[in-house]
mmCIF file of C-alpha atoms in Angstrom:
data_model
loop_
_atom_site.group_PDB
_atom_site.id
_atom_site.type_symbol
_atom_site.label_atom_id
_atom_site.label_comp_id
_atom_site.label_asym_id
_atom_site.label_seq_id
_atom_site.Cartn_x
_atom_site.Cartn_y
_atom_site.Cartn_z
ATOM 1 C CA ASN A 1 -48.276 96.705 -13.009
ATOM 2 C CA ALA A 2 -48.770 93.975 -15.608
ATOM 3 C CA GLY A 3 -45.050 93.496 -16.353
ATOM 4 C CA VAL A 4 -44.631 90.837 -19.052
ATOM 5 C CA THR A 5 -47.839 89.305 -20.399
ATOM 6 C CA GLN A 6 -47.879 86.101 -22.423
ATOM 7 C CA THR A 7 -50.780 84.514 -24.204
ATOM 8 C CA PRO A 8 -52.029 81.848 -24.288
ATOM 9 C CA LYS A 9 -51.249 80.067 -21.005
ATOM 10 C CA PHE A 10 -51.866 76.620 -22.473
ATOM 11 C CA GLN A 11 -52.084 75.292 -26.015
ATOM 12 C CA VAL A 12 -52.400 71.895 -27.669
ATOM 13 C CA LEU A 13 -51.440 71.557 -31.317
ATOM 14 C CA LYS A 14 -51.368 68.711 -33.776
ATOM 15 C CA THR A 15 -48.160 68.012 -35.654
ATOM 16 C CA GLY A 16 -47.886 70.364 -38.624
ATOM 17 C CA GLN A 17 -50.168 73.063 -37.257
ATOM 18 C CA SER A 18 -48.927 76.595 -36.805
ATOM 19 C CA MET A 19 -49.409 79.105 -34.042
ATOM 20 C CA THR A 20 -48.051 82.350 -32.647
ATOM 21 C CA LEU A 21 -47.219 82.979 -29.013
ATOM 22 C CA GLN A 22 -47.791 86.576 -28.042
ATOM 23 C CA CYS A 23 -45.732 88.590 -25.585
ATOM 24 C CA ALA A 24 -46.030 92.192 -24.464
ATOM 25 C CA GLN A 25 -44.250 94.192 -21.776
ATOM 26 C CA ASP A 26 -45.217 97.529 -20.276
ATOM 27 C CA MET A 27 -41.899 98.359 -18.571
ATOM 28 C CA ASN A 28 -40.411 100.256 -21.533
ATOM 29 C CA HIS A 29 -37.639 97.665 -21.817
ATOM 30 C CA ASN A 30 -35.464 97.596 -24.899
ATOM 31 C CA SER A 31 -34.496 93.929 -24.886
ATOM 32 C CA MET A 32 -36.823 90.959 -25.148
ATOM 33 C CA TYR A 33 -36.231 87.212 -25.159
ATOM 34 C CA TRP A 34 -37.897 83.890 -25.816
ATOM 35 C CA TYR A 35 -36.820 80.817 -23.853
ATOM 36 C CA ARG A 36 -38.016 77.256 -23.759
ATOM 37 C CA GLN A 37 -37.895 75.151 -20.600
ATOM 38 C CA ASP A 38 -37.580 71.391 -20.755
ATOM 39 C CA PRO A 39 -37.029 68.935 -17.875
ATOM 40 C CA GLY A 40 -33.351 68.490 -17.129
ATOM 41 C CA MET A 41 -32.309 71.131 -19.636
ATOM 42 C CA GLY A 42 -33.049 74.379 -17.866
ATOM 43 C CA LEU A 43 -33.991 77.424 -19.902
ATOM 44 C CA ARG A 44 -32.603 77.635 -23.397
ATOM 45 C CA LEU A 45 -32.648 80.807 -25.452
ATOM 46 C CA ILE A 46 -34.566 80.603 -28.714
ATOM 47 C CA TYR A 47 -34.386 84.177 -30.011
ATOM 48 C CA TYR A 48 -33.778 87.597 -28.604
ATOM 49 C CA SER A 49 -34.255 91.197 -29.666
ATOM 50 C CA ALA A 50 -31.954 93.997 -28.572
ATOM 51 C CA SER A 51 -34.367 96.678 -29.734
ATOM 52 C CA GLU A 52 -37.330 97.324 -31.993
ATOM 53 C CA GLY A 53 -36.592 96.075 -35.475
ATOM 54 C CA THR A 54 -33.735 93.728 -34.545
ATOM 55 C CA THR A 55 -33.763 90.020 -33.745
ATOM 56 C CA ASP A 56 -31.024 87.444 -33.254
ATOM 57 C CA LYS A 57 -30.832 83.696 -32.894
ATOM 58 C CA GLY A 58 -30.169 82.064 -29.569
ATOM 59 C CA GLU A 59 -29.131 78.470 -28.828
ATOM 60 C CA VAL A 60 -32.147 76.655 -30.279
ATOM 61 C CA PRO A 61 -33.758 78.736 -33.069
ATOM 62 C CA ASN A 62 -34.610 75.948 -35.520
ATOM 63 C CA GLY A 63 -38.328 75.625 -36.182
ATOM 64 C CA TYR A 64 -39.156 79.093 -34.844
ATOM 65 C CA ASN A 65 -39.534 82.611 -36.159
ATOM 66 C CA VAL A 66 -39.937 85.841 -34.248
ATOM 67 C CA SER A 67 -41.228 89.348 -34.838
ATOM 68 C CA ARG A 68 -40.421 92.432 -32.808
ATOM 69 C CA LEU A 69 -43.523 94.329 -33.782
ATOM 70 C CA ASN A 70 -42.723 97.401 -31.705
ATOM 71 C CA LYS A 71 -40.961 98.153 -28.458
ATOM 72 C CA ARG A 72 -43.665 96.433 -26.398
ATOM 73 C CA GLU A 73 -44.351 93.272 -28.364
ATOM 74 C CA PHE A 74 -42.250 90.262 -29.323
ATOM 75 C CA SER A 75 -44.007 87.258 -30.826
ATOM 76 C CA LEU A 76 -42.810 83.701 -31.409
ATOM 77 C CA ARG A 77 -44.184 81.668 -34.310
ATOM 78 C CA LEU A 78 -44.135 77.946 -34.899
ATOM 79 C CA GLU A 79 -44.777 77.436 -38.617
ATOM 80 C CA SER A 80 -45.130 73.658 -38.558
ATOM 81 C CA ALA A 81 -45.256 72.299 -35.025
ATOM 82 C CA ALA A 82 -43.389 69.103 -34.143
ATOM 83 C CA PRO A 83 -43.620 66.935 -31.003
ATOM 84 C CA SER A 84 -40.057 68.023 -30.135
ATOM 85 C CA GLN A 85 -41.438 71.522 -29.613
ATOM 86 C CA THR A 86 -43.569 70.371 -26.689
ATOM 87 C CA SER A 87 -42.268 72.600 -23.922
ATOM 88 C CA VAL A 88 -42.958 75.520 -21.630
ATOM 89 C CA TYR A 89 -42.174 78.813 -23.336
ATOM 90 C CA PHE A 90 -41.179 81.958 -21.478
ATOM 91 C CA CYS A 91 -40.980 85.475 -22.742
ATOM 92 C CA ALA A 92 -38.755 87.889 -20.819
ATOM 93 C CA SER A 93 -37.541 91.457 -21.032
ATOM 94 C CA SER A 94 -34.738 93.555 -19.581
ATOM 95 C CA GLU A 95 -33.611 97.165 -19.494
ATOM 96 C CA ARG A 96 -30.428 96.460 -21.451
ATOM 97 C CA GLN A 97 -28.304 97.828 -18.610
ATOM 98 C CA TYR A 98 -25.376 96.147 -17.016
ATOM 99 C CA ASN A 99 -27.041 94.955 -13.825
ATOM 100 C CA SER A 100 -30.541 94.509 -15.158
ATOM 101 C CA PRO A 101 -32.227 91.193 -14.394
ATOM 102 C CA LEU A 102 -34.682 89.445 -16.660
ATOM 103 C CA HIS A 103 -38.382 89.971 -16.009
ATOM 104 C CA PHE A 104 -40.426 86.953 -17.040
ATOM 105 C CA GLY A 105 -43.941 86.307 -18.203
ATOM 106 C CA ASN A 106 -45.876 83.427 -16.664
ATOM 107 C CA GLY A 107 -45.121 81.006 -19.461
ATOM 108 C CA THR A 108 -47.062 79.051 -22.070
ATOM 109 C CA ARG A 109 -47.338 75.300 -21.809
ATOM 110 C CA LEU A 110 -47.423 73.942 -25.360
ATOM 111 C CA THR A 111 -48.151 70.328 -26.203
ATOM 112 C CA VAL A 112 -47.730 69.043 -29.747
ATOM 113 C CA THR A 113 -49.355 65.665 -30.429
ATOM 114 C CA ALA B 1 -18.644 79.489 -24.950
ATOM 115 C CA GLN B 2 -20.077 80.349 -21.591
ATOM 116 C CA THR B 3 -21.680 77.512 -19.687
ATOM 117 C CA VAL B 4 -23.458 77.309 -16.377
ATOM 118 C CA THR B 5 -23.485 74.055 -14.411
ATOM 119 C CA GLN B 6 -25.756 73.090 -11.562
ATOM 120 C CA SER B 7 -24.611 69.656 -10.463
ATOM 121 C CA GLN B 8 -27.420 68.907 -8.000
ATOM 122 C CA PRO B 9 -30.641 68.018 -9.848
ATOM 123 C CA GLU B 10 -32.568 67.561 -6.594
ATOM 124 C CA MET B 11 -32.077 68.417 -2.951
ATOM 125 C CA SER B 12 -34.142 68.329 0.191
ATOM 126 C CA VAL B 13 -33.828 70.117 3.523
ATOM 127 C CA GLN B 14 -35.723 70.106 6.775
ATOM 128 C CA GLU B 15 -37.725 73.175 7.612
ATOM 129 C CA ALA B 16 -35.671 75.761 9.572
ATOM 130 C CA GLU B 17 -32.355 74.272 8.468
ATOM 131 C CA THR B 18 -29.800 75.695 6.035
ATOM 132 C CA VAL B 19 -29.129 74.425 2.541
ATOM 133 C CA THR B 20 -26.597 75.382 -0.118
ATOM 134 C CA LEU B 21 -27.189 75.041 -3.849
ATOM 135 C CA SER B 22 -24.123 74.967 -6.043
ATOM 136 C CA CYS B 23 -23.462 76.657 -9.366
ATOM 137 C CA THR B 24 -20.309 76.866 -11.425
ATOM 138 C CA TYR B 25 -19.770 78.720 -14.652
ATOM 139 C CA ASP B 26 -17.189 79.048 -17.327
ATOM 140 C CA THR B 27 -16.209 82.369 -18.873
ATOM 141 C CA SER B 28 -13.193 84.263 -20.099
ATOM 142 C CA GLU B 29 -14.763 87.628 -19.301
ATOM 143 C CA ASN B 30 -13.609 89.655 -16.342
ATOM 144 C CA ASN B 31 -16.749 91.528 -15.454
ATOM 145 C CA TYR B 32 -20.228 90.053 -15.493
ATOM 146 C CA TYR B 33 -23.332 89.546 -13.421
ATOM 147 C CA LEU B 34 -24.742 86.399 -11.890
ATOM 148 C CA PHE B 35 -28.288 85.730 -10.772
ATOM 149 C CA TRP B 36 -30.336 83.162 -8.904
ATOM 150 C CA TYR B 37 -33.961 82.696 -9.903
ATOM 151 C CA LYS B 38 -36.638 80.728 -8.100
ATOM 152 C CA GLN B 39 -39.469 78.919 -9.894
ATOM 153 C CA PRO B 40 -42.202 77.689 -7.526
ATOM 154 C CA PRO B 41 -44.897 75.246 -8.694
ATOM 155 C CA SER B 42 -46.845 78.237 -10.035
ATOM 156 C CA ARG B 43 -44.216 78.336 -12.836
ATOM 157 C CA GLN B 44 -43.478 82.004 -12.234
ATOM 158 C CA MET B 45 -39.777 82.980 -12.431
ATOM 159 C CA ILE B 46 -38.751 85.118 -9.467
ATOM 160 C CA LEU B 47 -35.426 86.892 -9.023
ATOM 161 C CA VAL B 48 -33.835 85.850 -5.739
ATOM 162 C CA ILE B 49 -30.457 87.556 -5.709
ATOM 163 C CA ARG B 50 -27.783 89.035 -7.986
ATOM 164 C CA GLN B 51 -24.014 89.441 -7.754
ATOM 165 C CA GLU B 52 -21.588 91.608 -9.686
ATOM 166 C CA ALA B 53 -18.292 89.910 -10.422
ATOM 167 C CA TYR B 54 -16.306 93.046 -9.514
ATOM 168 C CA LYS B 55 -17.670 93.108 -5.995
ATOM 169 C CA GLN B 56 -15.768 91.098 -3.419
ATOM 170 C CA GLN B 57 -18.614 91.219 -0.933
ATOM 171 C CA ASN B 58 -21.145 88.445 -1.198
ATOM 172 C CA ALA B 59 -24.718 89.563 -1.883
ATOM 173 C CA THR B 60 -27.397 88.994 0.744
ATOM 174 C CA GLU B 61 -31.183 89.280 0.575
ATOM 175 C CA ASN B 62 -32.824 88.395 3.881
ATOM 176 C CA ARG B 63 -32.473 84.603 4.306
ATOM 177 C CA PHE B 64 -30.720 84.221 0.939
ATOM 178 C CA SER B 65 -27.018 84.783 0.481
ATOM 179 C CA VAL B 66 -24.374 83.785 -2.028
ATOM 180 C CA ASN B 67 -20.863 82.479 -1.761
ATOM 181 C CA PHE B 68 -19.122 83.968 -4.764
ATOM 182 C CA GLN B 69 -15.655 82.617 -5.525
ATOM 183 C CA LYS B 70 -14.510 84.387 -8.666
ATOM 184 C CA ALA B 71 -11.256 82.495 -9.125
ATOM 185 C CA ALA B 72 -13.037 79.191 -8.790
ATOM 186 C CA LYS B 73 -15.959 80.432 -10.925
ATOM 187 C CA SER B 74 -18.400 79.328 -8.290
ATOM 188 C CA PHE B 75 -21.634 81.012 -7.260
ATOM 189 C CA SER B 76 -23.536 79.042 -4.632
ATOM 190 C CA LEU B 77 -26.817 80.028 -3.005
ATOM 191 C CA LYS B 78 -27.337 79.574 0.716
ATOM 192 C CA ILE B 79 -30.859 79.523 2.115
ATOM 193 C CA SER B 80 -31.018 79.943 5.869
ATOM 194 C CA ASP B 81 -33.974 79.036 8.083
ATOM 195 C CA SER B 82 -35.628 77.174 5.193
ATOM 196 C CA GLN B 83 -39.374 77.573 4.876
ATOM 197 C CA LEU B 84 -41.972 75.431 3.135
ATOM 198 C CA GLY B 85 -42.479 78.266 0.656
ATOM 199 C CA ASP B 86 -38.867 77.863 -0.483
ATOM 200 C CA THR B 87 -39.844 74.622 -2.219
ATOM 201 C CA ALA B 88 -39.114 75.370 -5.876
ATOM 202 C CA MET B 89 -36.751 74.954 -8.789
ATOM 203 C CA TYR B 90 -33.725 77.206 -8.507
ATOM 204 C CA PHE B 91 -31.807 78.403 -11.546
ATOM 205 C CA CYS B 92 -28.416 80.014 -11.675
ATOM 206 C CA ALA B 93 -27.867 82.453 -14.565
ATOM 207 C CA PHE B 94 -24.911 84.247 -16.116
ATOM 208 C CA MET B 95 -25.297 87.575 -17.893
ATOM 209 C CA LYS B 96 -23.005 88.270 -20.824
ATOM 210 C CA LEU B 97 -22.614 91.199 -23.160
ATOM 211 C CA VAL B 98 -23.476 90.648 -26.828
ATOM 212 C CA PRO B 99 -23.763 93.252 -29.614
ATOM 213 C CA GLY B 100 -26.512 95.652 -28.630
ATOM 214 C CA THR B 101 -27.663 93.947 -25.470
ATOM 215 C CA TYR B 102 -27.055 91.169 -22.942
ATOM 216 C CA LYS B 103 -27.759 87.463 -23.036
ATOM 217 C CA TYR B 104 -28.661 85.398 -20.026
ATOM 218 C CA ILE B 105 -27.445 81.814 -19.857
ATOM 219 C CA PHE B 106 -29.118 79.460 -17.422
ATOM 220 C CA GLY B 107 -28.092 76.286 -15.670
ATOM 221 C CA THR B 108 -30.253 73.179 -15.695
ATOM 222 C CA GLY B 109 -31.731 73.916 -12.280
ATOM 223 C CA THR B 110 -31.905 72.331 -8.833
ATOM 224 C CA ARG B 111 -35.233 71.150 -7.501
ATOM 225 C CA LEU B 112 -35.383 71.946 -3.789
ATOM 226 C CA LYS B 113 -37.923 70.388 -1.482
ATOM 227 C CA VAL B 114 -38.354 71.725 2.038
ATOM 228 C CA LEU B 115 -39.673 69.056 4.386
ATOM 229 C CA ALA B 116 -41.979 69.771 7.323
#
């Protein structure tokens, strides 16, 4: 089982460039999430999607956009990358049930120079 | 707002010994779920254990157990018979209901090193 698949695994951008991080899950989960992980700050929620066609802001949405293309896919876009967006990005999904844990992808390490 | 606090940025333990990682949280809700995740150097996030706030009994998964104190809003993780493979970052997480789904709020993590 693939679970949650993120691409790419690594990326280097120059300030001002744009890119899209891709995420797909094959577990038929309704809810999907994007987190960023920074040293000393844990995982912070960027955006989430309760179901296909809906998205909501998390704690740190500025500078990002998302698209829930269908039930499987949830992409994160940086329109104009900034050095402050250097981070490790995780996509995750859950069943949207009371005791359901998050299932994570393997992360994308993004460096903005 | 819900917050999750892990007050120990780093800890170390000798192989085969027991270590406890602390986690406190703040919420006004009465029923919720709590989780511990492990992140080894591979960067993968792995679910270790979960606890429902309604259950008095502390959850246990093999060498991992929790000490859940609802009144104190404390959710510590105990690792018994520590192994080198337990070396990792450990994150505590709180699950809260929001319109249409759940959100998961994470602490800042504790880096655990198991020493040979």
